[in-house]
């Protein structure tokens, strides 16, 4: 229901959106009507959507893991498939918090995960690298309850947006390159290092749908020649930051997974791949062995 008598009938909005190529024109029209605060605001939203702006940028939010995350124009829109990364991280985090909990998501028999057992912790430390809107870290914090959350992005627009989403979890957002802006006190203390970094190979950025190509920044998409440039850097840095028994997790394509696993192995972490056919998602994880001595890497 709109907050005012709408000068535009719903059917006219649906027709405009359909003519602009919006497949779910009916659902989108209802969302725009519910979100607009004034008739002029509604007309502007319909125009922007019909001109090809992502629905989430027009609404100002995206649904992610059942939560409403603020997403500003020019900031990467969190994808449904990334909910799989969050769920995998939540399962591994619960295991780190309580080693008696048979929560290895890849192990239906419930044996200890690849990192082995870790001491019970009251408040897990979570770092969300390449955080964009902050949706990944904020959703993980909402699932886990009490966590110490730190998030980083290189793009000032993303950092501003993430501060709004991460605030609910009492988290901190830093601007800078990967781990560089993190406080040194986090070294060797991170239970979950999660990174949905850019992983599209440079040559394929031009083939992305226009909503991504034209409305999301290139720095959010381009992962270098094979798409793994940033993830290799994240993987190389991870052992310095992970606690014993802590986990690195990131999203890749299915095709990239073997190379990503090789990078995880080179960094001294124990690799693990999981995928969801339903969400068309692949994640690669790396566990720091629980018995390791001081932080390496
Ligand atoms: C694919 S988007 C993902 C955003 C968010 N994690 C999500 O899933 O919605 C990648 C993000 O990485 C950020 N990024 C790219 N290179 C970076 C770097 N070197 N250090 C920190 N952030 C970086 C981009 O600004 C962008 O926000």
mmCIF file of C-alpha atoms and ligand atoms in Angstrom:
data_model
loop_
_atom_site.group_PDB
_atom_site.id
_atom_site.type_symbol
_atom_site.label_atom_id
_atom_site.label_comp_id
_atom_site.label_asym_id
_atom_site.label_seq_id
_atom_site.Cartn_x
_atom_site.Cartn_y
_atom_site.Cartn_z
ATOM 1 C CA UNK A 1 0.000 0.000 0.000
ATOM 2 C CA UNK A 2 1.383 3.443 -0.849
ATOM 3 C CA UNK A 3 1.673 6.046 1.913
ATOM 4 C CA UNK A 4 -0.481 8.453 -0.201
ATOM 5 C CA UNK A 5 -3.249 8.249 -2.843
ATOM 6 C CA UNK A 6 -1.206 7.190 -5.867
ATOM 7 C CA UNK A 7 -1.729 9.248 -9.029
ATOM 8 C CA UNK A 8 -0.379 6.282 -10.999
ATOM 9 C CA UNK A 9 -2.547 3.171 -10.986
ATOM 10 C CA UNK A 10 -0.628 -0.002 -10.279
ATOM 11 C CA UNK A 11 -1.530 -1.322 -13.739
ATOM 12 C CA UNK A 12 0.143 1.702 -15.381
ATOM 13 C CA UNK A 13 3.337 1.126 -13.373
ATOM 14 C CA UNK A 14 3.320 -2.552 -14.300
ATOM 15 C CA UNK A 15 2.899 -1.664 -17.978
ATOM 16 C CA UNK A 16 5.779 0.849 -17.831
ATOM 17 C CA UNK A 17 8.096 -1.617 -16.128
ATOM 18 C CA UNK A 18 7.098 -4.450 -18.442
ATOM 19 C CA UNK A 19 7.743 -2.280 -21.498
ATOM 20 C CA UNK A 20 11.212 -1.531 -20.052
ATOM 21 C CA UNK A 21 11.944 -5.272 -19.865
ATOM 22 C CA UNK A 22 11.372 -5.933 -16.150
ATOM 23 C CA UNK A 23 10.451 -9.613 -15.931
ATOM 24 C CA UNK A 24 8.812 -9.355 -12.500
ATOM 25 C CA UNK A 25 6.993 -6.113 -13.286
ATOM 26 C CA UNK A 26 4.012 -6.879 -11.018
ATOM 27 C CA UNK A 27 6.138 -7.633 -7.939
ATOM 28 C CA UNK A 28 8.369 -4.640 -8.614
ATOM 29 C CA UNK A 29 5.411 -2.286 -9.010
ATOM 30 C CA UNK A 30 4.067 -3.378 -5.622
ATOM 31 C CA UNK A 31 7.472 -2.812 -4.001
ATOM 32 C CA UNK A 32 7.820 0.662 -5.522
ATOM 33 C CA UNK A 33 4.298 1.597 -4.410
ATOM 34 C CA UNK A 34 5.038 0.409 -0.882
ATOM 35 C CA UNK A 35 8.374 2.231 -0.692
ATOM 36 C CA UNK A 36 7.526 5.624 -2.227
ATOM 37 C CA UNK A 37 6.737 8.416 0.210
ATOM 38 C CA UNK A 38 5.266 10.999 -2.201
ATOM 39 C CA UNK A 39 3.678 10.948 -5.676
ATOM 40 C CA UNK A 40 6.766 12.690 -7.112
ATOM 41 C CA UNK A 41 8.992 10.150 -5.382
ATOM 42 C CA UNK A 42 6.999 7.308 -6.906
ATOM 43 C CA UNK A 43 7.216 8.782 -10.405
ATOM 44 C CA UNK A 44 10.974 9.207 -9.972
ATOM 45 C CA UNK A 45 11.395 5.614 -8.793
ATOM 46 C CA UNK A 46 9.404 4.245 -11.722
ATOM 47 C CA UNK A 47 11.479 6.348 -14.148
ATOM 48 C CA UNK A 48 14.770 5.206 -12.639
ATOM 49 C CA UNK A 49 13.754 1.557 -12.726
ATOM 50 C CA UNK A 50 12.449 1.852 -16.289
ATOM 51 C CA UNK A 51 15.799 3.434 -17.234
ATOM 52 C CA UNK A 52 17.566 0.274 -16.070
ATOM 53 C CA UNK A 53 18.767 1.042 -12.539
ATOM 54 C CA UNK A 54 18.823 -2.063 -10.336
ATOM 55 C CA UNK A 55 15.614 -2.400 -8.337
ATOM 56 C CA UNK A 56 17.627 -2.486 -5.104
ATOM 57 C CA UNK A 57 19.280 0.853 -5.883
ATOM 58 C CA UNK A 58 15.883 2.376 -6.591
ATOM 59 C CA UNK A 59 14.349 0.976 -3.401
ATOM 60 C CA UNK A 60 17.469 1.699 -1.328
ATOM 61 C CA UNK A 61 17.556 -1.806 0.109
ATOM 62 C CA UNK A 62 18.022 -5.463 -0.796
ATOM 63 C CA UNK A 63 16.667 -8.511 0.925
ATOM 64 C CA UNK A 64 19.532 -10.732 2.041
ATOM 65 C CA UNK A 65 19.308 -13.731 4.366
ATOM 66 C CA UNK A 66 15.792 -12.600 5.261
ATOM 67 C CA UNK A 67 17.004 -9.144 6.333
ATOM 68 C CA UNK A 68 16.652 -5.725 4.752
ATOM 69 C CA UNK A 69 20.101 -4.345 3.935
ATOM 70 C CA UNK A 70 20.604 -0.726 2.892
ATOM 71 C CA UNK A 71 22.155 -0.520 -0.604
ATOM 72 C CA UNK A 72 23.115 2.871 -1.975
ATOM 73 C CA UNK A 73 23.408 3.645 -5.686
ATOM 74 C CA UNK A 74 26.894 2.720 -6.903
ATOM 75 C CA UNK A 75 27.309 -0.023 -4.297
ATOM 76 C CA UNK A 76 27.333 -3.736 -5.192
ATOM 77 C CA UNK A 77 23.917 -5.344 -4.681
ATOM 78 C CA UNK A 78 24.245 -8.440 -2.456
ATOM 79 C CA UNK A 79 23.274 -11.552 -4.432
ATOM 80 C CA UNK A 80 20.991 -14.375 -3.358
ATOM 81 C CA UNK A 81 23.749 -16.913 -4.101
ATOM 82 C CA UNK A 82 25.959 -15.308 -1.458
ATOM 83 C CA UNK A 83 23.501 -16.446 1.210
ATOM 84 C CA UNK A 84 25.164 -19.847 0.780
ATOM 85 C CA UNK A 85 28.535 -18.357 1.787
ATOM 86 C CA UNK A 86 26.920 -16.871 4.903
ATOM 87 C CA UNK A 87 25.237 -20.158 5.843
ATOM 88 C CA UNK A 88 28.484 -22.093 5.447
ATOM 89 C CA UNK A 89 30.306 -19.529 7.572
ATOM 90 C CA UNK A 90 27.604 -19.697 10.246
ATOM 91 C CA UNK A 91 27.943 -23.468 10.481
ATOM 92 C CA UNK A 92 31.737 -23.283 10.798
ATOM 93 C CA UNK A 93 31.493 -20.423 13.301
ATOM 94 C CA UNK A 94 29.139 -22.399 15.539
ATOM 95 C CA UNK A 95 31.630 -25.218 15.442
ATOM 96 C CA UNK A 96 34.447 -22.850 16.443
ATOM 97 C CA UNK A 97 32.307 -21.512 19.300
ATOM 98 C CA UNK A 98 31.379 -24.975 20.495
ATOM 99 C CA UNK A 99 33.565 -27.831 19.216
ATOM 100 C CA UNK A 100 31.081 -30.329 20.624
ATOM 101 C CA UNK A 101 28.530 -29.059 18.074
ATOM 102 C CA UNK A 102 28.785 -31.346 15.003
ATOM 103 C CA UNK A 103 28.323 -28.483 12.599
ATOM 104 C CA UNK A 104 30.735 -29.191 9.752
ATOM 105 C CA UNK A 105 28.365 -28.303 6.870
ATOM 106 C CA UNK A 106 30.099 -30.748 4.533
ATOM 107 C CA UNK A 107 30.022 -33.655 6.898
ATOM 108 C CA UNK A 108 26.635 -35.249 7.442
ATOM 109 C CA UNK A 109 28.223 -37.619 9.936
ATOM 110 C CA UNK A 110 29.011 -34.618 12.103
ATOM 111 C CA UNK A 111 32.734 -35.266 12.601
ATOM 112 C CA UNK A 112 35.017 -32.351 13.466
ATOM 113 C CA UNK A 113 35.677 -30.010 10.538
ATOM 114 C CA UNK A 114 39.002 -29.680 8.742
ATOM 115 C CA UNK A 115 40.341 -27.206 11.305
ATOM 116 C CA UNK A 116 39.945 -29.677 14.153
ATOM 117 C CA UNK A 117 38.646 -28.610 17.547
ATOM 118 C CA UNK A 118 39.003 -25.156 19.038
ATOM 119 C CA UNK A 119 38.269 -23.928 22.536
ATOM 120 C CA UNK A 120 34.756 -22.651 23.270
ATOM 121 C CA UNK A 121 34.566 -18.861 22.785
ATOM 122 C CA UNK A 122 32.021 -16.432 24.167
ATOM 123 C CA UNK A 123 32.267 -13.906 21.336
ATOM 124 C CA UNK A 124 33.561 -14.931 17.931
ATOM 125 C CA UNK A 125 35.684 -12.547 15.895
ATOM 126 C CA UNK A 126 34.386 -12.113 12.338
ATOM 127 C CA UNK A 127 36.114 -10.134 9.574
ATOM 128 C CA UNK A 128 34.219 -9.348 6.349
ATOM 129 C CA UNK A 129 36.745 -8.320 3.676
ATOM 130 C CA UNK A 130 35.531 -6.609 0.479
ATOM 131 C CA UNK A 131 32.337 -5.959 2.417
ATOM 132 C CA UNK A 132 30.467 -3.754 -0.112
ATOM 133 C CA UNK A 133 27.169 -2.888 1.592
ATOM 134 C CA UNK A 134 28.284 -4.950 4.609
ATOM 135 C CA UNK A 135 25.456 -7.417 4.034
ATOM 136 C CA UNK A 136 27.587 -10.555 4.443
ATOM 137 C CA UNK A 137 29.039 -9.612 7.819
ATOM 138 C CA UNK A 138 25.784 -8.084 9.066
ATOM 139 C CA UNK A 139 23.797 -11.215 8.134
ATOM 140 C CA UNK A 140 26.372 -13.499 9.725
ATOM 141 C CA UNK A 141 26.300 -11.421 12.912
ATOM 142 C CA UNK A 142 22.489 -11.562 12.948
ATOM 143 C CA UNK A 143 22.563 -15.361 12.638
ATOM 144 C CA UNK A 144 25.272 -15.881 15.249
ATOM 145 C CA UNK A 145 24.175 -13.284 17.801
ATOM 146 C CA UNK A 146 27.094 -11.885 19.793
ATOM 147 C CA UNK A 147 30.127 -11.433 17.519
ATOM 148 C CA UNK A 148 32.961 -8.928 17.258
ATOM 149 C CA UNK A 149 32.501 -7.774 13.664
ATOM 150 C CA UNK A 150 35.043 -5.901 11.528
ATOM 151 C CA UNK A 151 34.455 -5.071 7.846
ATOM 152 C CA UNK A 152 36.684 -3.522 5.169
ATOM 153 C CA UNK A 153 36.144 -2.058 1.706
ATOM 154 C CA UNK A 154 38.340 0.010 -0.555
ATOM 155 C CA UNK A 155 35.457 2.038 -1.993
ATOM 156 C CA UNK A 156 34.330 5.024 0.155
ATOM 157 C CA UNK A 157 30.708 4.699 -1.088
ATOM 158 C CA UNK A 158 30.623 1.067 0.042
ATOM 159 C CA UNK A 159 32.144 1.979 3.415
ATOM 160 C CA UNK A 160 29.463 4.635 4.016
ATOM 161 C CA UNK A 161 26.722 2.139 3.156
ATOM 162 C CA UNK A 162 28.270 -0.696 5.181
ATOM 163 C CA UNK A 163 28.433 1.512 8.286
ATOM 164 C CA UNK A 164 24.622 1.632 8.273
ATOM 165 C CA UNK A 165 24.188 -2.138 7.957
ATOM 166 C CA UNK A 166 26.982 -3.126 10.310
ATOM 167 C CA UNK A 167 25.925 -0.686 13.041
ATOM 168 C CA UNK A 168 23.131 -3.020 14.189
ATOM 169 C CA UNK A 169 25.786 -5.593 15.098
ATOM 170 C CA UNK A 170 27.967 -2.972 16.791
ATOM 171 C CA UNK A 171 30.618 -3.645 14.124
ATOM 172 C CA UNK A 172 33.414 -1.449 12.774
ATOM 173 C CA UNK A 173 33.936 -0.630 9.088
ATOM 174 C CA UNK A 174 37.353 0.430 7.769
ATOM 175 C CA UNK A 175 38.278 1.933 4.397
ATOM 176 C CA UNK A 176 41.324 0.500 2.650
ATOM 177 C CA UNK A 177 42.996 -2.355 0.826
ATOM 178 C CA UNK A 178 42.036 -5.820 2.159
ATOM 179 C CA UNK A 179 43.591 -6.387 5.616
ATOM 180 C CA UNK A 180 45.700 -3.199 5.637
ATOM 181 C CA UNK A 181 43.286 -1.072 7.725
ATOM 182 C CA UNK A 182 42.487 -3.805 10.279
ATOM 183 C CA UNK A 183 43.766 -3.206 13.817
ATOM 184 C CA UNK A 184 46.954 -5.217 14.451
ATOM 185 C CA UNK A 185 45.341 -6.541 17.644
ATOM 186 C CA UNK A 186 43.203 -8.827 15.447
ATOM 187 C CA UNK A 187 46.232 -10.806 14.219
ATOM 188 C CA UNK A 188 45.872 -14.461 15.103
ATOM 189 C CA UNK A 189 42.406 -13.828 16.649
ATOM 190 C CA UNK A 190 39.966 -14.057 13.720
ATOM 191 C CA UNK A 191 37.580 -17.020 13.867
ATOM 192 C CA UNK A 192 35.841 -16.323 10.546
ATOM 193 C CA UNK A 193 37.505 -14.387 7.717
ATOM 194 C CA UNK A 194 34.870 -14.085 5.015
ATOM 195 C CA UNK A 195 35.382 -12.396 1.656
ATOM 196 C CA UNK A 196 32.978 -12.084 -1.211
ATOM 197 C CA UNK A 197 35.635 -10.345 -3.287
ATOM 198 C CA UNK A 198 35.414 -9.495 -7.009
ATOM 199 C CA UNK A 199 36.007 -12.697 -8.999
ATOM 200 C CA UNK A 200 34.846 -11.985 -12.553
ATOM 201 C CA UNK A 201 37.728 -12.403 -15.038
ATOM 202 C CA UNK A 202 38.532 -9.042 -16.658
ATOM 203 C CA UNK A 203 37.528 -10.221 -20.141
ATOM 204 C CA UNK A 204 34.100 -11.296 -18.872
ATOM 205 C CA UNK A 205 33.140 -8.040 -17.146
ATOM 206 C CA UNK A 206 31.810 -6.716 -20.470
ATOM 207 C CA UNK A 207 29.455 -9.712 -20.737
ATOM 208 C CA UNK A 208 27.722 -9.076 -17.405
ATOM 209 C CA UNK A 209 24.081 -7.943 -17.443
ATOM 210 C CA UNK A 210 23.728 -4.155 -17.855
ATOM 211 C CA UNK A 211 22.480 -3.718 -14.274
ATOM 212 C CA UNK A 212 25.874 -4.913 -13.026
ATOM 213 C CA UNK A 213 28.053 -3.528 -15.822
ATOM 214 C CA UNK A 214 26.526 -0.048 -15.808
ATOM 215 C CA UNK A 215 25.444 0.436 -12.199
ATOM 216 C CA UNK A 216 27.973 -1.400 -10.044
ATOM 217 C CA UNK A 217 31.549 -0.132 -9.821
ATOM 218 C CA UNK A 218 34.209 -2.000 -11.756
ATOM 219 C CA UNK A 219 36.235 -2.393 -8.561
ATOM 220 C CA UNK A 220 33.372 -4.557 -7.254
ATOM 221 C CA UNK A 221 33.425 -6.901 -10.239
ATOM 222 C CA UNK A 222 36.839 -7.208 -11.888
ATOM 223 C CA UNK A 223 38.983 -9.935 -10.339
ATOM 224 C CA UNK A 224 41.881 -9.705 -12.818
ATOM 225 C CA UNK A 225 42.905 -11.985 -15.696
ATOM 226 C CA UNK A 226 41.543 -15.237 -14.236
ATOM 227 C CA UNK A 227 39.284 -13.554 -11.674
ATOM 228 C CA UNK A 228 41.373 -14.726 -8.731
ATOM 229 C CA UNK A 229 43.853 -11.874 -8.257
ATOM 230 C CA UNK A 230 42.206 -10.464 -5.140
ATOM 231 C CA UNK A 231 41.290 -13.843 -3.713
ATOM 232 C CA UNK A 232 44.920 -14.995 -4.007
ATOM 233 C CA UNK A 233 45.954 -11.945 -1.955
ATOM 234 C CA UNK A 234 43.237 -12.623 0.618
ATOM 235 C CA UNK A 235 44.329 -16.259 0.848
ATOM 236 C CA UNK A 236 47.999 -15.368 1.270
ATOM 237 C CA UNK A 237 47.187 -12.921 4.075
ATOM 238 C CA UNK A 238 44.650 -15.113 5.892
ATOM 239 C CA UNK A 239 47.032 -17.237 8.040
ATOM 240 C CA UNK A 240 48.396 -14.090 9.735
ATOM 241 C CA UNK A 241 44.907 -13.114 10.910
ATOM 242 C CA UNK A 242 43.163 -16.416 11.589
ATOM 243 C CA UNK A 243 43.005 -17.863 15.082
ATOM 244 C CA UNK A 244 44.034 -21.510 15.420
ATOM 245 C CA UNK A 245 41.018 -23.465 14.155
ATOM 246 C CA UNK A 246 39.708 -20.327 12.395
ATOM 247 C CA UNK A 247 38.280 -20.391 8.876
ATOM 248 C CA UNK A 248 38.682 -18.384 5.688
ATOM 249 C CA UNK A 249 35.678 -18.557 3.330
ATOM 250 C CA UNK A 250 35.078 -16.989 -0.075
ATOM 251 C CA UNK A 251 32.851 -17.376 -3.123
ATOM 252 C CA UNK A 252 34.175 -18.394 -6.566
ATOM 253 C CA UNK A 253 32.740 -19.850 -9.744
ATOM 254 C CA UNK A 254 32.742 -23.634 -10.033
ATOM 255 C CA UNK A 255 35.406 -23.342 -12.755
ATOM 256 C CA UNK A 256 37.732 -21.308 -10.520
ATOM 257 C CA UNK A 257 37.448 -23.615 -7.501
ATOM 258 C CA UNK A 258 40.442 -25.901 -8.275
ATOM 259 C CA UNK A 259 42.814 -22.924 -8.630
ATOM 260 C CA UNK A 260 41.374 -21.355 -5.497
ATOM 261 C CA UNK A 261 41.905 -24.603 -3.589
ATOM 262 C CA UNK A 262 45.538 -24.646 -4.769
ATOM 263 C CA UNK A 263 46.004 -21.107 -3.428
ATOM 264 C CA UNK A 264 44.451 -22.089 -0.082
ATOM 265 C CA UNK A 265 46.749 -25.112 0.171
ATOM 266 C CA UNK A 266 49.825 -22.995 -0.684
ATOM 267 C CA UNK A 267 48.963 -20.645 2.161
ATOM 268 C CA UNK A 268 49.109 -23.541 4.636
ATOM 269 C CA UNK A 269 45.352 -23.758 5.253
ATOM 270 C CA UNK A 270 43.306 -26.941 4.921
ATOM 271 C CA UNK A 271 40.967 -26.488 1.941
ATOM 272 C CA UNK A 272 37.351 -27.440 1.622
ATOM 273 C CA UNK A 273 34.862 -26.784 -1.226
ATOM 274 C CA UNK A 274 31.078 -26.701 -0.970
ATOM 275 C CA UNK A 275 28.422 -25.904 -3.521
ATOM 276 C CA UNK A 276 24.710 -25.327 -3.765
ATOM 277 C CA UNK A 277 22.938 -26.350 -6.955
ATOM 278 C CA UNK A 278 19.846 -24.482 -5.844
ATOM 279 C CA UNK A 279 21.660 -21.157 -5.467
ATOM 280 C CA UNK A 280 24.262 -21.872 -8.168
ATOM 281 C CA UNK A 281 26.944 -21.054 -5.622
ATOM 282 C CA UNK A 282 30.428 -22.395 -4.930
ATOM 283 C CA UNK A 283 32.475 -21.530 -1.897
ATOM 284 C CA UNK A 284 36.057 -22.357 -1.017
ATOM 285 C CA UNK A 285 37.117 -22.469 2.613
ATOM 286 C CA UNK A 286 40.471 -22.879 4.335
ATOM 287 C CA UNK A 287 40.951 -23.854 7.958
ATOM 288 C CA UNK A 288 43.960 -22.895 10.028
ATOM 289 C CA UNK A 289 44.973 -26.055 11.853
ATOM 290 C CA UNK A 290 44.044 -25.833 15.513
ATOM 291 C CA UNK A 291 47.386 -27.253 16.614
ATOM 292 C CA UNK A 292 49.509 -24.708 14.699
ATOM 293 C CA UNK A 293 51.998 -22.589 16.658
ATOM 294 C CA UNK A 294 52.151 -18.795 16.221
ATOM 295 C CA UNK A 295 50.415 -17.091 13.307
ATOM 296 C CA UNK A 296 52.256 -17.823 10.067
ATOM 297 C CA UNK A 297 51.891 -16.354 6.584
HETATM 298 C C1 LIG B 1 31.647 -8.469 -5.361
HETATM 299 S S1 LIG B 1 31.542 -7.050 -4.329
HETATM 300 C C2 LIG B 1 30.917 -7.860 -2.867
HETATM 301 C C3 LIG B 1 30.389 -6.983 -1.815
HETATM 302 C C4 LIG B 1 29.807 -7.744 -0.613
HETATM 303 N N1 LIG B 1 30.799 -8.591 -0.010
HETATM 304 C C5 LIG B 1 28.604 -8.549 -1.034
HETATM 305 O O1 LIG B 1 28.702 -9.774 -1.176
HETATM 306 O O2 LIG B 1 27.534 -7.957 -1.229
HETATM 307 C C6 LIG B 1 33.261 -6.809 -3.973
HETATM 308 C C7 LIG B 1 33.611 -5.619 -3.075
HETATM 309 O O3 LIG B 1 35.044 -5.654 -2.911
HETATM 310 C C8 LIG B 1 35.525 -4.336 -2.826
HETATM 311 N N2 LIG B 1 36.964 -4.376 -3.123
HETATM 312 C C9 LIG B 1 37.574 -4.572 -4.317
HETATM 313 N N3 LIG B 1 38.911 -4.580 -4.170
HETATM 314 C C10 LIG B 1 39.160 -4.381 -2.853
HETATM 315 C C11 LIG B 1 40.346 -4.306 -2.076
HETATM 316 N N4 LIG B 1 41.564 -4.425 -2.640
HETATM 317 N N5 LIG B 1 40.251 -4.104 -0.731
HETATM 318 C C12 LIG B 1 39.014 -3.971 -0.158
HETATM 319 N N6 LIG B 1 37.846 -4.037 -0.845
HETATM 320 C C13 LIG B 1 37.913 -4.253 -2.172
HETATM 321 C C14 LIG B 1 34.671 -3.566 -3.807
HETATM 322 O O4 LIG B 1 34.677 -2.192 -3.545
HETATM 323 C C15 LIG B 1 33.288 -4.231 -3.608
HETATM 324 O O5 LIG B 1 32.536 -3.522 -2.657
#
